[in-house]
PDB file of C-alpha atoms in Angstrom:
ATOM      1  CA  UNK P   1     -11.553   6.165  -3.940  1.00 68.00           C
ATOM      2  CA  UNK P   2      -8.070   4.974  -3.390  1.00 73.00           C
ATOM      3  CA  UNK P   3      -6.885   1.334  -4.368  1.00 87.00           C
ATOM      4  CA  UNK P   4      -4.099  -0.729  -4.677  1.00 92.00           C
ATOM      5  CA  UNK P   5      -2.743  -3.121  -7.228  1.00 94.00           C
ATOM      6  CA  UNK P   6      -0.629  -5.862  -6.730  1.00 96.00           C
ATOM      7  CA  UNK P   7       1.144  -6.531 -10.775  1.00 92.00           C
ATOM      8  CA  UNK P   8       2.253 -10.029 -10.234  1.00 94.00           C
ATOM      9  CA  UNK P   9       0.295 -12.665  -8.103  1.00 94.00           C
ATOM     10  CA  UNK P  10       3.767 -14.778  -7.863  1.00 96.00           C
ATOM     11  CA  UNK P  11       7.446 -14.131  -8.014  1.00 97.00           C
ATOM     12  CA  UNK P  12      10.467 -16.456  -7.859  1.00 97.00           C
ATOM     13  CA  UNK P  13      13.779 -15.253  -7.664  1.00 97.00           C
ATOM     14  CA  UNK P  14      16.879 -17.528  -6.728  1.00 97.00           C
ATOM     15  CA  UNK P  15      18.501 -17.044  -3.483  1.00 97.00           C
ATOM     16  CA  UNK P  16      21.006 -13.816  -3.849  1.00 97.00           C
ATOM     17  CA  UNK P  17      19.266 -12.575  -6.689  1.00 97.00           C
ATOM     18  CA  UNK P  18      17.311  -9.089  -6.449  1.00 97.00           C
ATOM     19  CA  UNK P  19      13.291  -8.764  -5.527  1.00 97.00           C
ATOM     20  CA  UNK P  20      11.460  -6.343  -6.928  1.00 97.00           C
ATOM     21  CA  UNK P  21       7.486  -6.483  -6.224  1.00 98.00           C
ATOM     22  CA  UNK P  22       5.409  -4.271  -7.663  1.00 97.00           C
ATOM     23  CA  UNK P  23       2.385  -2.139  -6.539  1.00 96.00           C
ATOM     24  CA  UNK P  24       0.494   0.500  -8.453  1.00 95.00           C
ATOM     25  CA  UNK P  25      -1.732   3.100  -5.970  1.00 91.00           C
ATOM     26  CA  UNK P  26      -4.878   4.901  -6.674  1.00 87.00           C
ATOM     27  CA  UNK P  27      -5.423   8.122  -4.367  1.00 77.00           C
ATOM     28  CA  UNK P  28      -7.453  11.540  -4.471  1.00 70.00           C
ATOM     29  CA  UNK P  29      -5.316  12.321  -0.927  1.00 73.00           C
ATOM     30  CA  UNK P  30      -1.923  12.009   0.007  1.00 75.00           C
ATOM     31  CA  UNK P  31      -1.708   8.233   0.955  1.00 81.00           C
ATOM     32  CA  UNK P  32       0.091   6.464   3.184  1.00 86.00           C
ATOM     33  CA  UNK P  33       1.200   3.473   1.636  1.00 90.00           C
ATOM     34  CA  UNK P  34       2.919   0.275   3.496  1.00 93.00           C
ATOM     35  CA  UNK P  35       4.305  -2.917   3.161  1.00 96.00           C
ATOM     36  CA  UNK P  36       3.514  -5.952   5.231  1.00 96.00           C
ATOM     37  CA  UNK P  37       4.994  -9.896   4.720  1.00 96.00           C
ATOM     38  CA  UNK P  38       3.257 -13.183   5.915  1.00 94.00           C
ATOM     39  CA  UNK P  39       5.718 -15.672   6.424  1.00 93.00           C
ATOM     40  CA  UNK P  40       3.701 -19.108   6.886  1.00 86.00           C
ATOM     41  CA  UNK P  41       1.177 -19.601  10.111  1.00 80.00           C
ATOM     42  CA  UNK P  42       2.389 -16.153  11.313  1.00 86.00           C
ATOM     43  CA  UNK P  43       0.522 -12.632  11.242  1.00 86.00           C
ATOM     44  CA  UNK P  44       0.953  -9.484   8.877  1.00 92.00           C
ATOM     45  CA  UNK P  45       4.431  -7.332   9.940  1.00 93.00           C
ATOM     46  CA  UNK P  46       4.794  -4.255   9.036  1.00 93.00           C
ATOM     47  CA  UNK P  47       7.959  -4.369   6.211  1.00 95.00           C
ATOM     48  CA  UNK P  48       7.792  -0.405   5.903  1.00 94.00           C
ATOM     49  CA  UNK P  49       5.647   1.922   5.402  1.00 90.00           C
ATOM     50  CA  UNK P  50       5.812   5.657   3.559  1.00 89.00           C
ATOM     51  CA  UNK P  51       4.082   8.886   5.550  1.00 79.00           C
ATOM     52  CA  UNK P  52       5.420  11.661   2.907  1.00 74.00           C
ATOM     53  CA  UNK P  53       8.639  11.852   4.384  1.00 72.00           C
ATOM     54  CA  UNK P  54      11.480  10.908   2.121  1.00 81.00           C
ATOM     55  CA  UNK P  55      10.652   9.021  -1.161  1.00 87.00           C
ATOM     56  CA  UNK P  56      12.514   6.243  -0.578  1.00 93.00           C
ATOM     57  CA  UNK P  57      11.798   4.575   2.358  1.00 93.00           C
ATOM     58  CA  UNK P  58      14.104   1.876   3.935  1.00 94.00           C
ATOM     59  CA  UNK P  59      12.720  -1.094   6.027  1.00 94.00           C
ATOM     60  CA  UNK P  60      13.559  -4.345   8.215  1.00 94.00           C
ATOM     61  CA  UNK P  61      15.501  -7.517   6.506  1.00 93.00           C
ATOM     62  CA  UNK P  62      17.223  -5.082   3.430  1.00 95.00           C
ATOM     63  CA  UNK P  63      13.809  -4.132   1.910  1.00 97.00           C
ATOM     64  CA  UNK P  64      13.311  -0.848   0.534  1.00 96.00           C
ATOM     65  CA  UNK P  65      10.879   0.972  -1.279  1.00 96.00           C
ATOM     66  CA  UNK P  66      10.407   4.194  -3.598  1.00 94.00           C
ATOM     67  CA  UNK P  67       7.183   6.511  -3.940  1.00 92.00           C
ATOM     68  CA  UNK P  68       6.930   7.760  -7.364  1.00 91.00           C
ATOM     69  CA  UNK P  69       3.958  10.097  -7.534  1.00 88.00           C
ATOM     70  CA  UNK P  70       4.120  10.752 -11.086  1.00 89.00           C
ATOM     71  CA  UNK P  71       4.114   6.645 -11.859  1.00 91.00           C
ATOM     72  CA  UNK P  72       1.411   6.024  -8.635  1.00 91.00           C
ATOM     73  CA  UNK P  73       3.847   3.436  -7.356  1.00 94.00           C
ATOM     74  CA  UNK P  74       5.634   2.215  -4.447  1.00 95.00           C
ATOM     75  CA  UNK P  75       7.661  -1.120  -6.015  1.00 97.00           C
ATOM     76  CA  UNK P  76       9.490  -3.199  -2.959  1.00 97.00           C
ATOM     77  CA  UNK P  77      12.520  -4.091  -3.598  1.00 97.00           C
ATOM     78  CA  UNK P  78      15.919  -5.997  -1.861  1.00 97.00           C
ATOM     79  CA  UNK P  79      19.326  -6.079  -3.482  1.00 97.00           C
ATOM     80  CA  UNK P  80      20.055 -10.152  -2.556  1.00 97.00           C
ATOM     81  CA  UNK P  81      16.970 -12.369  -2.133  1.00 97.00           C
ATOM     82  CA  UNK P  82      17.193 -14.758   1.212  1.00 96.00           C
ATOM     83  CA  UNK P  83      15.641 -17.924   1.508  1.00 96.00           C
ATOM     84  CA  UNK P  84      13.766 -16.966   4.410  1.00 95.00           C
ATOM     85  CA  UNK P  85      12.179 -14.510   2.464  1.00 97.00           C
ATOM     86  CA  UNK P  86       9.940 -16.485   1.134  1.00 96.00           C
ATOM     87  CA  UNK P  87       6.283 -15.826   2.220  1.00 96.00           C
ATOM     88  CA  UNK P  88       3.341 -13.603   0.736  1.00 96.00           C
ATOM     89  CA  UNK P  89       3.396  -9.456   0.573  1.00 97.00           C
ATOM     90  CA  UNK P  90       1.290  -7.128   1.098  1.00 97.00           C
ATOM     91  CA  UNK P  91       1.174  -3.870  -0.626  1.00 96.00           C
ATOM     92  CA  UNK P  92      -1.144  -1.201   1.594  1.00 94.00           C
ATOM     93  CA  UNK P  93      -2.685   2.320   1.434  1.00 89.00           C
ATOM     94  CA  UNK P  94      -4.551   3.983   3.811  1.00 84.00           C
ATOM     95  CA  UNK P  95      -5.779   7.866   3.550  1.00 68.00           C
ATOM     96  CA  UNK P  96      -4.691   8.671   6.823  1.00 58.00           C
ATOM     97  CA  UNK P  97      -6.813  11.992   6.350  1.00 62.00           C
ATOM     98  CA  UNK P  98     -10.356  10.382   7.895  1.00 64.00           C
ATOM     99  CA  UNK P  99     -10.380   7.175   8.191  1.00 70.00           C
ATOM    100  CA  UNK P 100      -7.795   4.514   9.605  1.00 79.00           C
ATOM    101  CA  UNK P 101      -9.342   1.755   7.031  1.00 86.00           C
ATOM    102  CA  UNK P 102      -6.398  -0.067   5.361  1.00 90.00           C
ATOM    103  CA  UNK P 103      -6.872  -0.862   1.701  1.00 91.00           C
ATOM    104  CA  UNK P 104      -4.486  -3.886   0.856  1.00 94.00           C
ATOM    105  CA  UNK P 105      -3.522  -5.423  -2.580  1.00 95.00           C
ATOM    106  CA  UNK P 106      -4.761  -9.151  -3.467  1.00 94.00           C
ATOM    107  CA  UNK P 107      -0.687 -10.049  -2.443  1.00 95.00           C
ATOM    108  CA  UNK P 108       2.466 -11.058  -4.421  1.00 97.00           C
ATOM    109  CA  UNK P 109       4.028 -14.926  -3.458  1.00 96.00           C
ATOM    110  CA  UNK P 110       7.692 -14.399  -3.153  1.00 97.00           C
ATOM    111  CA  UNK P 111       9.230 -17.812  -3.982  1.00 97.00           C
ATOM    112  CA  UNK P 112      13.416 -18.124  -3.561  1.00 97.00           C
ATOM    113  CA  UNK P 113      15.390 -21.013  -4.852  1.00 96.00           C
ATOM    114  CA  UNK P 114      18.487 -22.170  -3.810  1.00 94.00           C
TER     115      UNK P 114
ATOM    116  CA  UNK U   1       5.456  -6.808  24.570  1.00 64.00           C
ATOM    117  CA  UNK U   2       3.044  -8.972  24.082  1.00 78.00           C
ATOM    118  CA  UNK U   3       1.940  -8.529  20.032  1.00 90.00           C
ATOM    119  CA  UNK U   4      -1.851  -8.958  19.557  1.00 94.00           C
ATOM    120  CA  UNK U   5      -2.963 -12.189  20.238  1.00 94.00           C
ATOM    121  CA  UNK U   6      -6.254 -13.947  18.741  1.00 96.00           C
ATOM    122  CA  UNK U   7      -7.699 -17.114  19.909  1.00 96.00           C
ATOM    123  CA  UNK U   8      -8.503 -19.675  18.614  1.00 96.00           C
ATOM    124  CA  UNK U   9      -5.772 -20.195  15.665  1.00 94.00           C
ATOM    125  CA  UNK U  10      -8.751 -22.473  13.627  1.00 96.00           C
ATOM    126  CA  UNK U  11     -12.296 -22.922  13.857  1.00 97.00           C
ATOM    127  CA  UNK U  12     -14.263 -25.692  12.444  1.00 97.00           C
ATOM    128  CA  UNK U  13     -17.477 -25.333  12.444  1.00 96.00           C
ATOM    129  CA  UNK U  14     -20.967 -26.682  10.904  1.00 96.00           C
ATOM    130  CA  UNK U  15     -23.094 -23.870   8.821  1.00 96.00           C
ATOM    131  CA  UNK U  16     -25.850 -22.766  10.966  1.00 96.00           C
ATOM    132  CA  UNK U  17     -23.772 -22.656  14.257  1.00 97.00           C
ATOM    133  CA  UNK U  18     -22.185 -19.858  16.165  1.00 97.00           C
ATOM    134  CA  UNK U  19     -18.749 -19.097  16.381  1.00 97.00           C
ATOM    135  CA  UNK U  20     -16.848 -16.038  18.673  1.00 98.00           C
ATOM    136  CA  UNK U  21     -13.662 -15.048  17.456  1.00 98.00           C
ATOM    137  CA  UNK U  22     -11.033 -12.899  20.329  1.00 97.00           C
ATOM    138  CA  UNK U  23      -9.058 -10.689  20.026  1.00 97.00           C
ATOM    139  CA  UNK U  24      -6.529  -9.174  22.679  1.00 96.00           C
ATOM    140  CA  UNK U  25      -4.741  -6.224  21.529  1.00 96.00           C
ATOM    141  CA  UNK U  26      -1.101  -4.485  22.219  1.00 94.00           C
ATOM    142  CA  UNK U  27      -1.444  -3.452  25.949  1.00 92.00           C
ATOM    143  CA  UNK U  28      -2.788   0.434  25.818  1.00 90.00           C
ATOM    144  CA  UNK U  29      -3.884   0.361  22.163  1.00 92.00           C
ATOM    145  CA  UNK U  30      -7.251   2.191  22.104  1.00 91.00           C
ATOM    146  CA  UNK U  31      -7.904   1.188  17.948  1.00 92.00           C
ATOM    147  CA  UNK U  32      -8.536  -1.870  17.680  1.00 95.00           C
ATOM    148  CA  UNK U  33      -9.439  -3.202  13.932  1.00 95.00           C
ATOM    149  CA  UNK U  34     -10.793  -6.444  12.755  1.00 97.00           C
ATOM    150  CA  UNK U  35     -10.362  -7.862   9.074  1.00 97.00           C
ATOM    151  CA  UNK U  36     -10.462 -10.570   7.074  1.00 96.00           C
ATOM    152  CA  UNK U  37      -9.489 -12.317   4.045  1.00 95.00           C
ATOM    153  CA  UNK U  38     -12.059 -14.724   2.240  1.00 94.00           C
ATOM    154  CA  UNK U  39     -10.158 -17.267   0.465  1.00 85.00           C
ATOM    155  CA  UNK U  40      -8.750 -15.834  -3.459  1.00 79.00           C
ATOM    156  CA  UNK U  41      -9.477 -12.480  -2.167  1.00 89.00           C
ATOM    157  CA  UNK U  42      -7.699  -9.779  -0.773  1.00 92.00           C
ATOM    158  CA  UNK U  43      -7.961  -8.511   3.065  1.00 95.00           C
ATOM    159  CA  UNK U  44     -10.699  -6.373   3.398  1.00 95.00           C
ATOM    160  CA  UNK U  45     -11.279  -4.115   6.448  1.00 94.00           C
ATOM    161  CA  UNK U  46     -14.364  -4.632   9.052  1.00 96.00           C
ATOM    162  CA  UNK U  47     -14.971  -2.347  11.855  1.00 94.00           C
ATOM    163  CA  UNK U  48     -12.555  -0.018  13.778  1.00 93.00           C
ATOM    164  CA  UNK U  49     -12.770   0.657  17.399  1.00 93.00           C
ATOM    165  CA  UNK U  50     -11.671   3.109  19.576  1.00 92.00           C
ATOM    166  CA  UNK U  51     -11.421   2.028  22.929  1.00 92.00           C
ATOM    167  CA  UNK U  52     -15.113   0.574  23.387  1.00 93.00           C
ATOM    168  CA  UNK U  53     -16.675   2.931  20.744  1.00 92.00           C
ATOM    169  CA  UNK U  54     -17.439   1.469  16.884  1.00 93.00           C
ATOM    170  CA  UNK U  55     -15.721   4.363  14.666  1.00 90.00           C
ATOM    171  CA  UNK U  56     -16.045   2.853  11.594  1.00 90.00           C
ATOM    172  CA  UNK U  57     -18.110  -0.619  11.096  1.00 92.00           C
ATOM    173  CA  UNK U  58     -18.427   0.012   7.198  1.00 91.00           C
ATOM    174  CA  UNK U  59     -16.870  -3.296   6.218  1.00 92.00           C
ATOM    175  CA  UNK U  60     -19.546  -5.603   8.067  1.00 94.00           C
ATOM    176  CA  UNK U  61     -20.766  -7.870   5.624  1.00 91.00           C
ATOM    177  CA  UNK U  62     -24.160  -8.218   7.265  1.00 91.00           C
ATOM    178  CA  UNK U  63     -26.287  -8.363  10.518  1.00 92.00           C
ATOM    179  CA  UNK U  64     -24.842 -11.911  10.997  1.00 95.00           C
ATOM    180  CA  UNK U  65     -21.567 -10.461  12.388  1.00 96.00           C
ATOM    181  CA  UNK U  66     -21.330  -8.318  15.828  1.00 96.00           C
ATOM    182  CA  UNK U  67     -18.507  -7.146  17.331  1.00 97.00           C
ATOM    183  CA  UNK U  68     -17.682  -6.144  20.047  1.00 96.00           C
ATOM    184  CA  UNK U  69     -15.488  -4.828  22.960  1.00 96.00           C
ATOM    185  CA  UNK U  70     -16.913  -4.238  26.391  1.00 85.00           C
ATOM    186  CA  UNK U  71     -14.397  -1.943  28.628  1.00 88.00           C
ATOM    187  CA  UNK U  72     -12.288  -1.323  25.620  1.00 85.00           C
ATOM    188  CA  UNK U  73      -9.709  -4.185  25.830  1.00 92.00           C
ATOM    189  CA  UNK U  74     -10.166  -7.059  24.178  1.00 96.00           C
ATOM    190  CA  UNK U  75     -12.370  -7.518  21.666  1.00 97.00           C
ATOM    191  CA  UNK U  76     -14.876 -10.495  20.288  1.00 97.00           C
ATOM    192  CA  UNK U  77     -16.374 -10.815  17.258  1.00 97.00           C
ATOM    193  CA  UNK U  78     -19.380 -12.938  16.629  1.00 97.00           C
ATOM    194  CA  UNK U  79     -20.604 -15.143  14.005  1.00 96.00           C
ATOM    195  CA  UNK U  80     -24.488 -16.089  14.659  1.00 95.00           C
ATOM    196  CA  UNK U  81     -25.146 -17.954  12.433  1.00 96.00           C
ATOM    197  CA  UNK U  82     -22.586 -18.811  10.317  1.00 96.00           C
ATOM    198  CA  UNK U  83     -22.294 -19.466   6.554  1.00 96.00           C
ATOM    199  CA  UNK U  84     -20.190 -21.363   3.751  1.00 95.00           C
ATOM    200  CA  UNK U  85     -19.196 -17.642   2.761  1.00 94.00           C
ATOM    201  CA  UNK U  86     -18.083 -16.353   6.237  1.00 96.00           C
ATOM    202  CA  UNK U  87     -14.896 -18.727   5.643  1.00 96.00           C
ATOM    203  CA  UNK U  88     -11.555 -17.272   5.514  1.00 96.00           C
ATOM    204  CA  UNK U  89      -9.098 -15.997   8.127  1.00 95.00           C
ATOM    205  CA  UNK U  90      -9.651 -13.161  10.505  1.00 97.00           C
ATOM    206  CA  UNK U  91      -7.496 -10.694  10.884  1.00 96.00           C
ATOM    207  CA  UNK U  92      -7.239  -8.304  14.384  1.00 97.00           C
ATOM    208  CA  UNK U  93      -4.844  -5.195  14.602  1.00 95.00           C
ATOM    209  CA  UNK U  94      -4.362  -2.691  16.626  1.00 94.00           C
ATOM    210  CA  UNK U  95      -2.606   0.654  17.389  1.00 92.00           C
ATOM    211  CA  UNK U  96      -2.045   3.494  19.564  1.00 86.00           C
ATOM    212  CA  UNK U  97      -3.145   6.423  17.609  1.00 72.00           C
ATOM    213  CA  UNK U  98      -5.616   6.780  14.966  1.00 67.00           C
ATOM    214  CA  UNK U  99      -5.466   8.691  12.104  1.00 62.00           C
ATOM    215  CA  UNK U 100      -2.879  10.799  10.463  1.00 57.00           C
ATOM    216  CA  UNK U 101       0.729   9.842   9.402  1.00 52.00           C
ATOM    217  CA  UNK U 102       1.909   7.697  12.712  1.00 60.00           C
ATOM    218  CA  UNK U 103      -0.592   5.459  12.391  1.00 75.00           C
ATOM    219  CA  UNK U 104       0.882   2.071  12.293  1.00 85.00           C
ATOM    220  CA  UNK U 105      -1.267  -1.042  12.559  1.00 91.00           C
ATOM    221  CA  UNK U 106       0.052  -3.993  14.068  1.00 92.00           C
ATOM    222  CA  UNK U 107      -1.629  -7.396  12.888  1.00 94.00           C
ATOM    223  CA  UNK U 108      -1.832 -10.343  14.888  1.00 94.00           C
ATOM    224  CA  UNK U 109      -1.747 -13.883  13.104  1.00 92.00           C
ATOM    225  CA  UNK U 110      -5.156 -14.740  12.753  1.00 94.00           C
ATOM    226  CA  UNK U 111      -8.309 -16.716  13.466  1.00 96.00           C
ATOM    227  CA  UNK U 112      -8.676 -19.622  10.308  1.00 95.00           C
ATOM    228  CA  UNK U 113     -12.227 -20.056  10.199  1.00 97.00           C
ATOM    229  CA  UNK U 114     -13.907 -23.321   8.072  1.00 97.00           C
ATOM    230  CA  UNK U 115     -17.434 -23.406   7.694  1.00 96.00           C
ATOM    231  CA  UNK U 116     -18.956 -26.731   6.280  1.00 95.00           C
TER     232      UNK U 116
END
């Protein structure tokens, strides 16, 4: 059964500091694995997602993440935090192989200080 | 493009009563996915469509929920009748394929759903 863990519930960073999130997978496939962000009142966007392509995997607003099979993680991270990057994330997997059923993480709140 | 689009934003509701959540997808999306995320928790998947057809409705909680999408475009999903636990904010996505490594869901920004 595949799963995915969130490691920290919270994160503050000050503004033009770096972000690293972290997110540990569980898979018997291949996974696909994603990011999404919620900024307040709006909907899950996709940040970047990872389809066995390259292992490092760049997305929108200077995220990035790595796949590292033999640590089952795919940590987020941004060289200089913004202060509009403030909002909840959303590490995802999904088996692509039979079903389209996205398994998310509980979320990590990204708090940045001036 | 129009992103998916759910309606309404909040619901209020008394326990006991009825409440239809909708769900209009990206314009020629056939997969259409509902979720939702009970307050504390993490989002958890409900049913996948494809196009009117229920692929995959091994998330629904219980017989208290049906969903459903007549003509496969928009989609409603009904709470009959409604309990302190069905709280939380529902989540619809949808995409154009299904399956398999291009696969990308996009979310809309949910239905906030208060039952008291």
């Amino acid at each position: 059964a595949q799963s995915v863990t969130q490691l920290d519930s919270h994160v503050s960073v000050s503004e033009g500091t770096p972000v690293l999130l972290r997110c540990n997978y569980s898979s018997s496939y291949s996974p696909s694995l994603f990011w999404y962000v919620q900024h307040p009142n709006k909907g899950l966007q996709l940040l970047l997602k990872y389809t066995s392509a390259a292992t490092l995997v760049k997305g929108i607003n200077g995220f990035e993440a790595e796949f590292k099979k033999s640590e089952t993680s795919f940590h987020l991270t941004k060289p200089s935090a913004h202060m509009s990057d403030a909002a909840e994330y959303f590490c995802v997997v999904s088996l692509s192989y039979n079903t389209d059923k996205l398994i998310f993480g509980t979320g990590t709140r990204l708090q940045v200080f001036p | 493009e129009a992103g998916v689009t759910q309606f309404p934003s909040h619901s209020v509701i008394e326990k006991g009563q009825t409440v239809t959540l909708r769900c209009d997808p990206i314009s020629g999306h056939d997969n259409l996915y509902w979720y939702r995320r009970v307050m504390g928790k993490e989002i958890k998947f409900l049913l996948h469509f494809v196009k009117e057809s229920k692929q995959d409705e091994s998330g629904m909680p219980n017989n208290r929920f049906l969903a459903e999408r007549t003509g496969g475009t928009y989609s409603t999903l009904k709470v009959q009748p409604a309990e302190l636990e069905d709280s939380g904010v529902y989540f619809c996505a949808s995409s154009q394929t299904s399956g398999g490594a291009s696969n990308t869901q996009y979310f809309g920004p949910g239905t906030r759903l208060t039952v008291l």
